[in-house]
Short mmCIF file of C-alpha atoms in Angstrom, two decimals:
data_model
loop_
_atom_site.label_atom_id
_atom_site.label_comp_id
_atom_site.label_asym_id
_atom_site.label_seq_id
_atom_site.Cartn_x
_atom_site.Cartn_y
_atom_site.Cartn_z
CA MET A 1 -21.03 9.09 -4.31
CA THR A 2 -18.69 9.80 -1.39
CA GLU A 3 -15.03 10.70 -1.90
CA TRP A 4 -14.12 7.31 -0.35
CA GLU A 5 -16.31 5.56 -2.96
CA LYS A 6 -14.76 7.65 -5.76
CA MET A 7 -11.30 6.78 -4.47
CA LEU A 8 -11.98 3.02 -4.52
CA ALA A 9 -13.70 3.29 -7.93
CA GLY A 10 -10.59 4.86 -9.48
CA GLU A 11 -12.31 8.18 -10.14
CA LEU A 12 -10.85 11.60 -9.38
CA TYR A 13 -11.37 12.32 -5.70
CA ASP A 14 -10.62 15.08 -3.21
CA CYS A 15 -7.91 14.05 -0.72
CA GLY A 16 -8.96 16.99 1.44
CA ASP A 17 -12.42 15.55 2.06
CA GLU A 18 -13.16 15.63 5.81
CA ALA A 19 -14.09 11.92 6.03
CA LEU A 20 -10.95 10.89 4.14
CA LEU A 21 -8.78 13.10 6.33
CA ARG A 22 -10.28 11.59 9.49
CA GLN A 23 -9.38 8.09 8.28
CA TRP A 24 -5.93 9.29 7.13
CA HIS A 25 -5.17 10.86 10.52
CA ARG A 26 -6.50 7.77 12.32
CA ALA A 27 -4.16 5.55 10.29
CA LYS A 28 -1.19 7.86 10.88
CA ASN A 29 -1.79 7.71 14.64
CA LEU A 30 -2.10 3.92 14.62
CA VAL A 31 1.06 3.53 12.56
CA ARG A 32 2.89 5.90 14.91
CA ASP A 33 1.86 3.72 17.84
CA TYR A 34 2.88 0.55 15.99
CA ASN A 35 6.28 1.98 15.06
CA ARG A 36 6.92 3.08 18.66
CA ALA A 37 5.77 -0.15 20.30
CA ASP A 38 8.41 -2.17 22.13
CA SER A 39 9.80 -4.76 19.75
CA GLU A 40 8.82 -7.68 21.98
CA ASP A 41 5.28 -6.35 22.73
CA LEU A 42 3.63 -8.62 20.17
CA GLU A 43 0.21 -8.35 21.82
CA LYS A 44 0.13 -4.55 21.43
CA LYS A 45 1.35 -4.76 17.83
CA ASP A 46 -1.31 -7.37 17.05
CA ARG A 47 -4.06 -5.14 18.49
CA ILE A 48 -2.88 -2.18 16.43
CA LEU A 49 -2.71 -4.19 13.19
CA ALA A 50 -6.21 -5.56 13.85
CA GLU A 51 -7.50 -1.98 14.04
CA LEU A 52 -5.35 -0.61 11.21
CA LEU A 53 -5.60 -3.16 8.39
CA GLY A 54 -8.56 -4.17 6.26
CA GLY A 55 -7.81 -7.84 6.80
CA ARG A 56 -5.02 -10.32 7.49
CA GLY A 57 -4.38 -14.00 7.76
CA GLU A 58 -2.34 -15.88 10.36
CA ASP A 59 1.30 -15.12 11.14
CA LEU A 60 1.74 -11.62 9.74
CA TRP A 61 5.06 -10.03 10.67
CA ILE A 62 5.68 -6.34 9.93
CA THR A 63 9.00 -4.89 11.07
CA PRO A 64 8.75 -1.20 11.96
CA PRO A 65 8.91 1.39 10.70
CA PHE A 66 5.90 0.85 8.46
CA TYR A 67 3.89 3.59 6.72
CA VAL A 68 0.38 3.67 5.23
CA ASP A 69 -2.17 6.17 3.98
CA TYR A 70 -5.45 4.66 5.24
CA GLY A 71 -4.59 1.13 6.35
CA LYS A 72 -8.14 -0.17 5.83
CA ASN A 73 -7.43 -0.91 2.16
CA ILE A 74 -4.55 -3.32 2.92
CA PHE A 75 -5.26 -7.07 2.99
CA PHE A 76 -2.70 -9.80 3.75
CA GLY A 77 -2.98 -13.55 3.32
CA HIS A 78 -1.41 -16.09 5.69
CA HIS A 79 2.28 -16.24 6.66
CA CYS A 80 3.46 -12.90 5.25
CA GLU A 81 6.48 -10.86 6.21
CA VAL A 82 7.09 -7.16 5.60
CA ASN A 83 10.56 -5.94 6.43
CA MET A 84 11.46 -2.48 7.72
CA ASN A 85 10.80 0.91 6.18
CA CYS A 86 8.05 -0.09 3.76
CA THR A 87 5.45 2.39 2.52
CA PHE A 88 2.00 1.30 1.33
CA LEU A 89 -0.06 4.15 -0.16
CA ASP A 90 -3.37 2.34 0.04
CA ASP A 91 -5.74 4.82 -1.54
CA ASN A 92 -7.12 1.72 -3.27
CA ARG A 93 -6.89 -1.95 -2.31
CA ILE A 94 -3.52 -3.58 -1.78
CA VAL A 95 -4.09 -7.33 -1.67
CA ILE A 96 -1.10 -9.53 -0.79
CA GLY A 97 -1.41 -13.30 -1.04
CA ASN A 98 -0.16 -16.09 1.20
CA TYR A 99 3.53 -16.61 1.97
CA ALA A 100 4.56 -13.22 0.57
CA LEU A 101 7.91 -11.67 1.46
CA ILE A 102 8.30 -7.91 1.17
CA ALA A 103 11.93 -6.78 1.62
CA PRO A 104 13.08 -3.49 3.22
CA ASN A 105 12.27 -0.14 1.62
CA VAL A 106 9.57 -1.47 -0.71
CA GLN A 107 7.00 1.08 -1.81
CA ILE A 108 3.55 0.07 -3.02
CA TYR A 109 1.53 2.88 -4.58
CA THR A 110 -2.13 2.84 -5.54
CA ALA A 111 -2.51 6.64 -5.86
CA PHE A 112 -1.59 8.75 -8.86
CA HIS A 113 -2.38 12.21 -10.20
CA PRO A 114 -3.44 13.59 -13.59
CA THR A 115 -0.41 14.51 -15.67
CA ARG A 116 -1.88 17.88 -16.68
CA ALA A 117 -1.37 20.48 -13.93
CA ALA A 118 -4.72 22.12 -14.71
CA GLU A 119 -6.47 18.83 -13.88
CA ARG A 120 -4.39 18.22 -10.73
CA TRP A 121 -5.16 21.63 -9.29
CA GLN A 122 -8.66 22.28 -10.60
CA THR A 123 -10.43 24.62 -8.21
CA GLU A 124 -14.04 25.03 -7.22
CA GLY A 125 -14.95 28.39 -5.78
CA GLY A 126 -11.34 29.49 -6.15
CA VAL A 127 -10.00 27.12 -3.47
CA GLN A 128 -8.06 23.86 -3.87
CA ARG A 129 -6.15 22.73 -0.78
CA PHE A 130 -5.17 19.29 -2.08
CA CYS A 131 -4.36 18.10 -5.57
CA ARG A 132 -6.86 15.81 -7.23
CA THR A 133 -5.98 12.14 -7.19
CA ARG A 134 -7.00 8.83 -8.75
CA SER A 135 -6.18 5.29 -7.68
CA ALA A 136 -5.88 1.73 -8.95
CA PRO A 137 -5.50 -1.47 -6.89
CA VAL A 138 -2.33 -3.53 -6.51
CA ILE A 139 -2.68 -7.32 -6.32
CA ILE A 140 0.26 -9.52 -5.28
CA GLY A 141 -0.14 -13.30 -5.55
CA ASP A 142 0.88 -16.20 -3.33
CA HIS A 143 4.55 -17.08 -2.73
CA VAL A 144 5.78 -13.75 -4.12
CA TRP A 145 9.06 -12.17 -3.00
CA ILE A 146 9.47 -8.44 -3.62
CA GLY A 147 13.16 -7.47 -3.44
CA GLY A 148 14.47 -4.55 -1.42
CA GLY A 149 13.90 -1.02 -2.66
CA SER A 150 11.36 -2.05 -5.30
CA ILE A 151 8.51 0.24 -6.28
CA ILE A 152 5.14 -1.21 -7.27
CA MET A 153 3.01 1.26 -9.24
CA PRO A 154 -0.80 1.64 -9.27
CA GLY A 155 -2.83 -0.97 -11.09
CA VAL A 156 -0.12 -3.66 -11.07
CA THR A 157 -0.84 -7.35 -10.57
CA ILE A 158 2.00 -9.76 -9.75
CA GLY A 159 1.28 -13.44 -10.34
CA ASP A 160 1.91 -16.35 -7.96
CA ASN A 161 5.41 -17.71 -7.35
CA THR A 162 7.14 -14.64 -8.80
CA VAL A 163 10.30 -12.91 -7.59
CA ILE A 164 10.80 -9.19 -8.20
CA GLY A 165 14.50 -8.27 -8.13
CA ALA A 166 15.79 -5.61 -5.77
CA GLY A 167 15.45 -2.04 -6.98
CA SER A 168 12.85 -2.83 -9.63
CA VAL A 169 10.17 -0.40 -10.74
CA VAL A 170 7.07 -2.43 -11.56
CA THR A 171 4.88 -0.41 -13.92
CA LYS A 172 2.93 -3.22 -15.65
CA PRO A 173 1.50 -6.60 -14.65
CA VAL A 174 4.02 -9.40 -14.07
CA PRO A 175 2.92 -12.99 -14.77
CA GLY A 176 3.24 -15.85 -12.33
CA ASN A 177 6.20 -18.20 -12.09
CA VAL A 178 8.89 -15.77 -13.29
CA ILE A 179 11.86 -13.88 -11.99
CA ALA A 180 11.54 -10.24 -13.04
CA ARG A 181 13.76 -7.23 -12.51
CA GLY A 182 14.69 -3.81 -13.78
CA ALA A 183 13.30 -0.36 -14.33
CA PRO A 184 10.89 -0.91 -15.90
CA CYS A 185 10.55 -4.41 -14.47
CA LYS A 186 10.43 -7.26 -16.98
CA ALA A 187 10.43 -11.04 -16.70
CA VAL A 188 13.94 -12.37 -17.29
CA ARG A 189 13.47 -16.12 -16.78
CA PRO A 190 11.06 -18.72 -15.46
CA ASN A 191 10.94 -19.38 -11.73
CA GLU A 192 10.72 -23.16 -11.64
#
C-alpha cells in the first residue's frame, strides 16, 4: 500500500514520502499562482483550480489567499463561495455540497497526529524527518454556511441546511437543519 493510499484510508502514513511531497509541492506552487493572480483574471484562476482541485461544480468562487495541502482531495458542489484566508488541510477528502458558503479564516482539517509522542516520532533506522500522521474525511452538506474563523476537525460531517456560528470549533458531527455554535460546537436551535 502506498503512503497516499494509507493517508486516504486513515492509517498512519509518512508525510515525508517522496510521492506525497511531490504532490504537496505541486499544490503549494499552484496555490501560490492562484493567490498572486490578478483579481480580474478569472480565466487564469479557473485554469489553476481545474488543475489543483479534485473536482468542482459550476460557479465556484474562492477569494485569495487560499491554502491547501494537496488540493486533489478537495471536492466542491455547484454554486459555492470560499472567502479569503481559508486553509483546507486535505490529507483526506474534503467534500463540500452545493450552495455552500465558507466565511473568511475558516480552517478545515483532515489530518491529525497520535497523541503519544513516541508514536508521532517513531523512527525506522534511526531517522524520522516528519511526524507520523493520520487522517479522516470532512463532509459538508448542501446549503451550509460556515461562519468566519470556524475550525472543522477531522472526521466531521455537517448536515444539509446547517449554519455554523462564527468562531466555532466543530469536533463532532452536526445534524442537518440546525444552527450550531460554540467551542465545542453544538446545535442551539432548528434552522427552519
